[in-house]
Amino acid sequence: MNYKIYNNNSEEWVLLIHGLGGSINTWKYQINDLKEFNVIAVDLEGHGGSEFEKRTRLLTRSASEINEVLENENIHQVHVVSLSLGTLVAMEFAYLYKEKVKSIVLAGFVLNMNFGFKSLLAFVEGCKYIVPKKFFYPLFANIMMPKKNHKKSRDIFVRESVKMKSVAFRMWLSELFRTQFRLKEYLTTIKKNHLPVMFISGREDYFFVNSVKRTQKMISDASLYFIEKCGHVCSIEKYNEFNNLLVSFLHGVKPVCA
């Protein structure tokens, strides 16, 4: 697993996990505002500088690889900050290695969709084998980020996704579909271990906005904040607001729930 460390001589570590089609570079708007923390950012399998192997248990494998990275760097605990697909990996990592997680930030949370959106996701899942790569990525991006003000995030997604091997993209999309049914066990781990959680979502993240509302209600002390006039990739579209919320949370000051 490819990763990068920003050592700011802090006692606190922040782990950054990007979304589908992203990479370490996805977090370029956050690094300066996280200067009070040591930061480690990873490239998930098939993304950025990380290799990809066509094997099963991709999500569990990714959590295990992150654990190996932390052990190699002698990092004992981290605040996990995740985006989109990265929220799946964050939940899996907390499920398997809860003792290493101090808190979790779930931005653009992609679990707990209702039946209608699960059906749409299943349709998209099927299309990935039929629609050619050069058409599928823009189609998927426009479903997720349809508005004019989402263009920057949409363009970044398409640009980065086309760098991926088709098999890697398809397998990660399959993980998104399959993991929809594992929410209960993830939330049980979070509640049982009293892990601090904050959800951040763009108000215009139509695909998942109701999902995150439902999920936050299932964790009584979790924080939820909506960023107005913002779509799915809130860490890029409205990065100043995102960073303020993130740093405040990491300092232990929870934002007011939306």
Coordinates of C-alpha atoms in Angstrom, one line a residue:
M1 CA 0.0 0.0 0.0
N2 CA 1.4 3.4 -1.0
Y3 CA 1.2 6.1 1.6
K4 CA 2.6 9.4 2.6
I5 CA 3.5 10.9 6.0
Y6 CA 3.3 14.6 7.0
N7 CA 5.2 14.7 10.3
N8 CA 4.4 17.8 12.2
N9 CA 5.9 16.6 15.5
S10 CA 2.5 16.1 17.1
E11 CA 1.4 13.4 19.5
E12 CA -1.8 13.0 17.5
W13 CA -2.1 11.1 14.2
V14 CA -4.7 11.6 11.5
L15 CA -5.3 8.8 8.9
L16 CA -6.8 10.0 5.6
I17 CA -8.7 7.5 3.4
H18 CA -9.9 8.8 0.0
G19 CA -12.9 7.9 -2.1
L20 CA -13.4 5.9 -5.3
G21 CA -11.1 7.0 -8.0
G22 CA -9.2 9.3 -5.6
S23 CA -5.7 9.1 -4.2
I24 CA -3.5 10.8 -1.6
N25 CA -3.7 13.9 -3.7
T26 CA -7.5 14.1 -3.0
W27 CA -6.5 15.5 0.4
K28 CA -4.4 18.4 -0.9
Y29 CA -6.9 20.9 0.4
Q30 CA -6.7 19.5 4.0
I31 CA -3.0 19.1 4.6
N32 CA -2.2 22.7 5.6
D33 CA -5.1 23.0 8.0
L34 CA -4.0 19.8 9.7
K35 CA -0.6 21.2 10.6
E36 CA -1.2 20.6 14.3
F37 CA -1.4 16.9 13.7
N38 CA 0.8 14.2 12.2
V39 CA -0.9 13.0 9.0
I40 CA -0.7 9.7 7.2
A41 CA -2.6 9.4 3.9
V42 CA -3.0 6.1 2.0
D43 CA -3.7 5.1 -1.5
L44 CA -6.3 2.3 -1.5
E45 CA -5.7 -0.8 -3.7
G46 CA -5.8 0.1 -7.4
H47 CA -5.6 3.8 -6.7
G48 CA -2.6 6.3 -6.9
G49 CA 0.6 4.4 -6.3
S50 CA -0.9 1.3 -4.8
E51 CA -0.9 -2.0 -6.7
F52 CA -4.1 -4.1 -7.2
E53 CA -4.6 -7.8 -7.0
K54 CA -7.7 -9.5 -8.3
R55 CA -8.5 -11.4 -5.1
T56 CA -11.5 -11.6 -2.8
R57 CA -12.2 -9.7 0.5
L58 CA -10.9 -6.4 -1.0
L59 CA -12.4 -4.3 1.9
T60 CA -11.0 -6.5 4.7
R61 CA -7.7 -6.7 2.8
S62 CA -7.5 -2.9 2.7
A63 CA -8.1 -2.5 6.4
S64 CA -5.4 -5.1 7.1
E65 CA -2.9 -3.3 4.8
I66 CA -3.6 0.0 6.6
N67 CA -3.0 -1.8 9.9
E68 CA 0.4 -3.1 8.6
V69 CA 1.3 0.5 7.5
L70 CA 0.6 1.8 11.0
E71 CA 2.5 -1.0 12.6
N72 CA 5.5 -0.4 10.4
E73 CA 5.5 3.3 11.3
N74 CA 4.9 2.5 15.0
I75 CA 1.6 4.5 15.0
H76 CA -0.6 3.2 17.8
Q77 CA -3.8 5.2 17.4
V78 CA -5.3 7.4 14.8
H79 CA -8.2 9.7 14.1
V80 CA -9.7 8.2 10.9
V81 CA -10.9 10.8 8.4
S82 CA -12.6 9.2 5.4
L83 CA -14.4 10.3 2.2
S84 CA -17.1 8.4 0.2
L85 CA -15.8 4.9 -0.6
G86 CA -13.2 5.5 2.1
T87 CA -16.0 5.5 4.7
L88 CA -16.5 1.8 4.0
V89 CA -12.8 1.2 4.7
A90 CA -12.9 3.3 7.8
M91 CA -15.8 1.3 9.2
E92 CA -14.1 -2.0 8.4
F93 CA -10.9 -0.8 10.0
A94 CA -12.7 0.3 13.1
Y95 CA -14.5 -3.0 13.1
L96 CA -11.3 -5.1 12.9
Y97 CA -8.9 -2.8 14.8
K98 CA -11.1 -0.8 17.2
E99 CA -8.2 -0.4 19.7
K100 CA -6.3 1.7 17.1
V101 CA -9.2 4.2 16.4
K102 CA -9.6 7.4 18.5
S103 CA -12.4 8.9 16.4
I104 CA -14.0 8.6 13.0
V105 CA -15.0 11.3 10.5
L106 CA -17.3 10.0 7.8
A107 CA -17.6 12.5 4.9
G108 CA -19.9 11.7 2.0
F109 CA -21.1 8.6 3.9
V110 CA -22.2 5.9 1.5
L111 CA -24.0 3.3 3.6
N112 CA -27.6 2.8 4.7
M113 CA -29.4 3.7 1.5
N114 CA -33.1 3.1 1.1
F115 CA -34.5 0.4 -1.2
G116 CA -34.9 2.8 -4.1
F117 CA -31.3 3.9 -4.1
K118 CA -30.0 0.4 -3.4
S119 CA -31.9 -0.6 -6.6
L120 CA -30.3 2.2 -8.5
L121 CA -26.9 1.2 -7.2
A122 CA -27.6 -2.4 -8.3
F123 CA -28.5 -1.1 -11.8
V124 CA -25.2 0.9 -11.9
E125 CA -23.4 -2.2 -10.6
G126 CA -24.8 -4.2 -13.6
C127 CA -24.0 -1.5 -16.1
K128 CA -20.3 -1.5 -15.3
Y129 CA -20.0 -4.7 -17.3
I130 CA -21.9 -3.4 -20.3
V131 CA -21.1 0.3 -20.7
P132 CA -17.6 1.0 -22.0
K133 CA -15.2 2.5 -19.5
K134 CA -14.9 5.9 -21.2
F135 CA -18.7 6.3 -21.0
F136 CA -19.3 4.6 -17.7
Y137 CA -17.1 6.9 -15.5
P138 CA -18.7 10.1 -16.7
L139 CA -22.2 8.5 -16.3
F140 CA -21.4 7.4 -12.8
A141 CA -20.0 10.8 -11.9
N142 CA -23.0 12.6 -13.2
I143 CA -25.4 10.4 -11.2
M144 CA -23.4 11.1 -8.0
M145 CA -22.6 14.8 -8.7
P146 CA -25.2 16.2 -11.1
K147 CA -25.3 20.0 -10.5
K148 CA -23.2 22.7 -12.1
N149 CA -21.4 23.6 -8.8
H150 CA -20.4 19.9 -8.5
K151 CA -18.3 20.2 -11.7
K152 CA -14.9 20.6 -10.0
S153 CA -15.4 17.4 -8.0
R154 CA -17.0 15.6 -11.0
D155 CA -14.0 16.5 -13.2
I156 CA -11.5 15.4 -10.6
F157 CA -13.3 12.1 -10.1
V158 CA -13.4 11.3 -13.9
R159 CA -9.8 12.3 -14.4
E160 CA -8.5 10.1 -11.5
S161 CA -10.9 7.2 -12.2
V162 CA -9.7 6.7 -15.8
K163 CA -6.2 6.1 -14.4
M164 CA -7.5 3.0 -12.6
K165 CA -7.7 -0.4 -14.2
S166 CA -11.2 -1.4 -15.1
V167 CA -11.2 -4.5 -12.9
A168 CA -10.1 -2.4 -9.8
F169 CA -12.9 0.1 -10.4
R170 CA -15.5 -2.7 -10.9
M171 CA -14.4 -4.5 -7.7
W172 CA -14.5 -1.4 -5.6
L173 CA -18.0 -0.6 -6.9
S174 CA -19.0 -4.2 -6.0
E175 CA -17.7 -3.6 -2.4
L176 CA -19.9 -0.5 -2.2
F177 CA -23.0 -2.6 -3.2
R178 CA -22.2 -5.5 -0.9
T179 CA -21.3 -3.5 2.2
Q180 CA -24.7 -1.9 2.3
F181 CA -25.8 -4.9 4.3
R182 CA -23.1 -4.7 6.9
L183 CA -24.1 -1.5 8.6
K184 CA -25.5 -3.0 11.7
E185 CA -22.3 -4.8 12.7
Y186 CA -20.3 -1.7 12.1
L187 CA -22.6 0.5 14.2
T188 CA -22.6 -2.1 17.0
T189 CA -18.8 -1.8 17.2
I190 CA -18.9 2.0 17.2
K191 CA -21.5 2.2 20.0
K192 CA -20.0 -0.6 22.1
N193 CA -16.6 1.1 22.1
H194 CA -18.0 4.7 22.4
L195 CA -16.0 5.9 19.4
P196 CA -16.5 9.6 18.7
V197 CA -18.1 10.0 15.3
M198 CA -18.8 13.0 13.0
F199 CA -20.7 12.8 9.7
I200 CA -20.1 15.6 7.2
S201 CA -22.3 15.8 4.1
G202 CA -23.0 18.2 1.3
R203 CA -26.7 19.2 1.4
E204 CA -26.9 18.5 -2.3
D205 CA -25.5 14.9 -2.0
Y206 CA -28.8 13.6 -3.2
F207 CA -27.7 10.0 -3.5
F208 CA -26.9 9.7 0.2
V209 CA -28.3 12.7 2.1
N210 CA -31.2 10.8 3.7
S211 CA -28.9 7.8 4.4
V212 CA -26.6 9.9 6.6
K213 CA -29.6 11.4 8.5
R214 CA -30.9 7.9 9.3
T215 CA -27.5 6.6 10.3
Q216 CA -26.7 9.6 12.6
K217 CA -30.0 8.9 14.5
M218 CA -28.7 5.4 15.1
I219 CA -25.7 6.7 17.0
S220 CA -27.1 9.0 19.7
D221 CA -24.0 11.0 20.4
A222 CA -22.7 11.3 16.8
S223 CA -22.4 14.7 15.2
L224 CA -23.9 15.6 11.8
Y225 CA -23.2 18.7 9.8
F226 CA -24.5 19.6 6.4
I227 CA -22.6 22.0 4.2
E228 CA -24.9 24.1 2.1
K229 CA -24.8 24.3 -1.7
C230 CA -22.4 21.4 -1.8
G231 CA -22.5 17.9 -3.3
H232 CA -20.8 14.6 -2.6
V233 CA -17.2 15.5 -2.4
C234 CA -17.5 18.2 0.3
S235 CA -13.8 18.1 1.1
I236 CA -13.0 19.6 -2.2
E237 CA -16.1 21.6 -3.1
K238 CA -16.3 23.5 0.2
Y239 CA -12.9 22.7 1.7
N240 CA -12.7 25.7 4.0
E241 CA -15.9 24.8 5.7
F242 CA -15.0 21.2 5.7
N243 CA -11.6 21.9 7.3
N244 CA -13.0 24.1 10.0
L245 CA -15.5 21.3 11.0
L246 CA -12.8 18.7 10.8
V247 CA -10.2 20.5 12.9
S248 CA -12.8 21.5 15.5
F249 CA -13.9 17.9 15.9
L250 CA -10.4 16.7 16.2
H251 CA -9.8 19.3 18.9
G252 CA -12.7 17.8 20.8
V253 CA -15.2 20.5 20.1
K254 CA -18.2 18.9 18.4
P255 CA -20.1 21.1 15.9
V256 CA -23.8 21.6 16.5
C257 CA -25.9 18.9 14.9
A258 CA -27.9 19.9 11.8

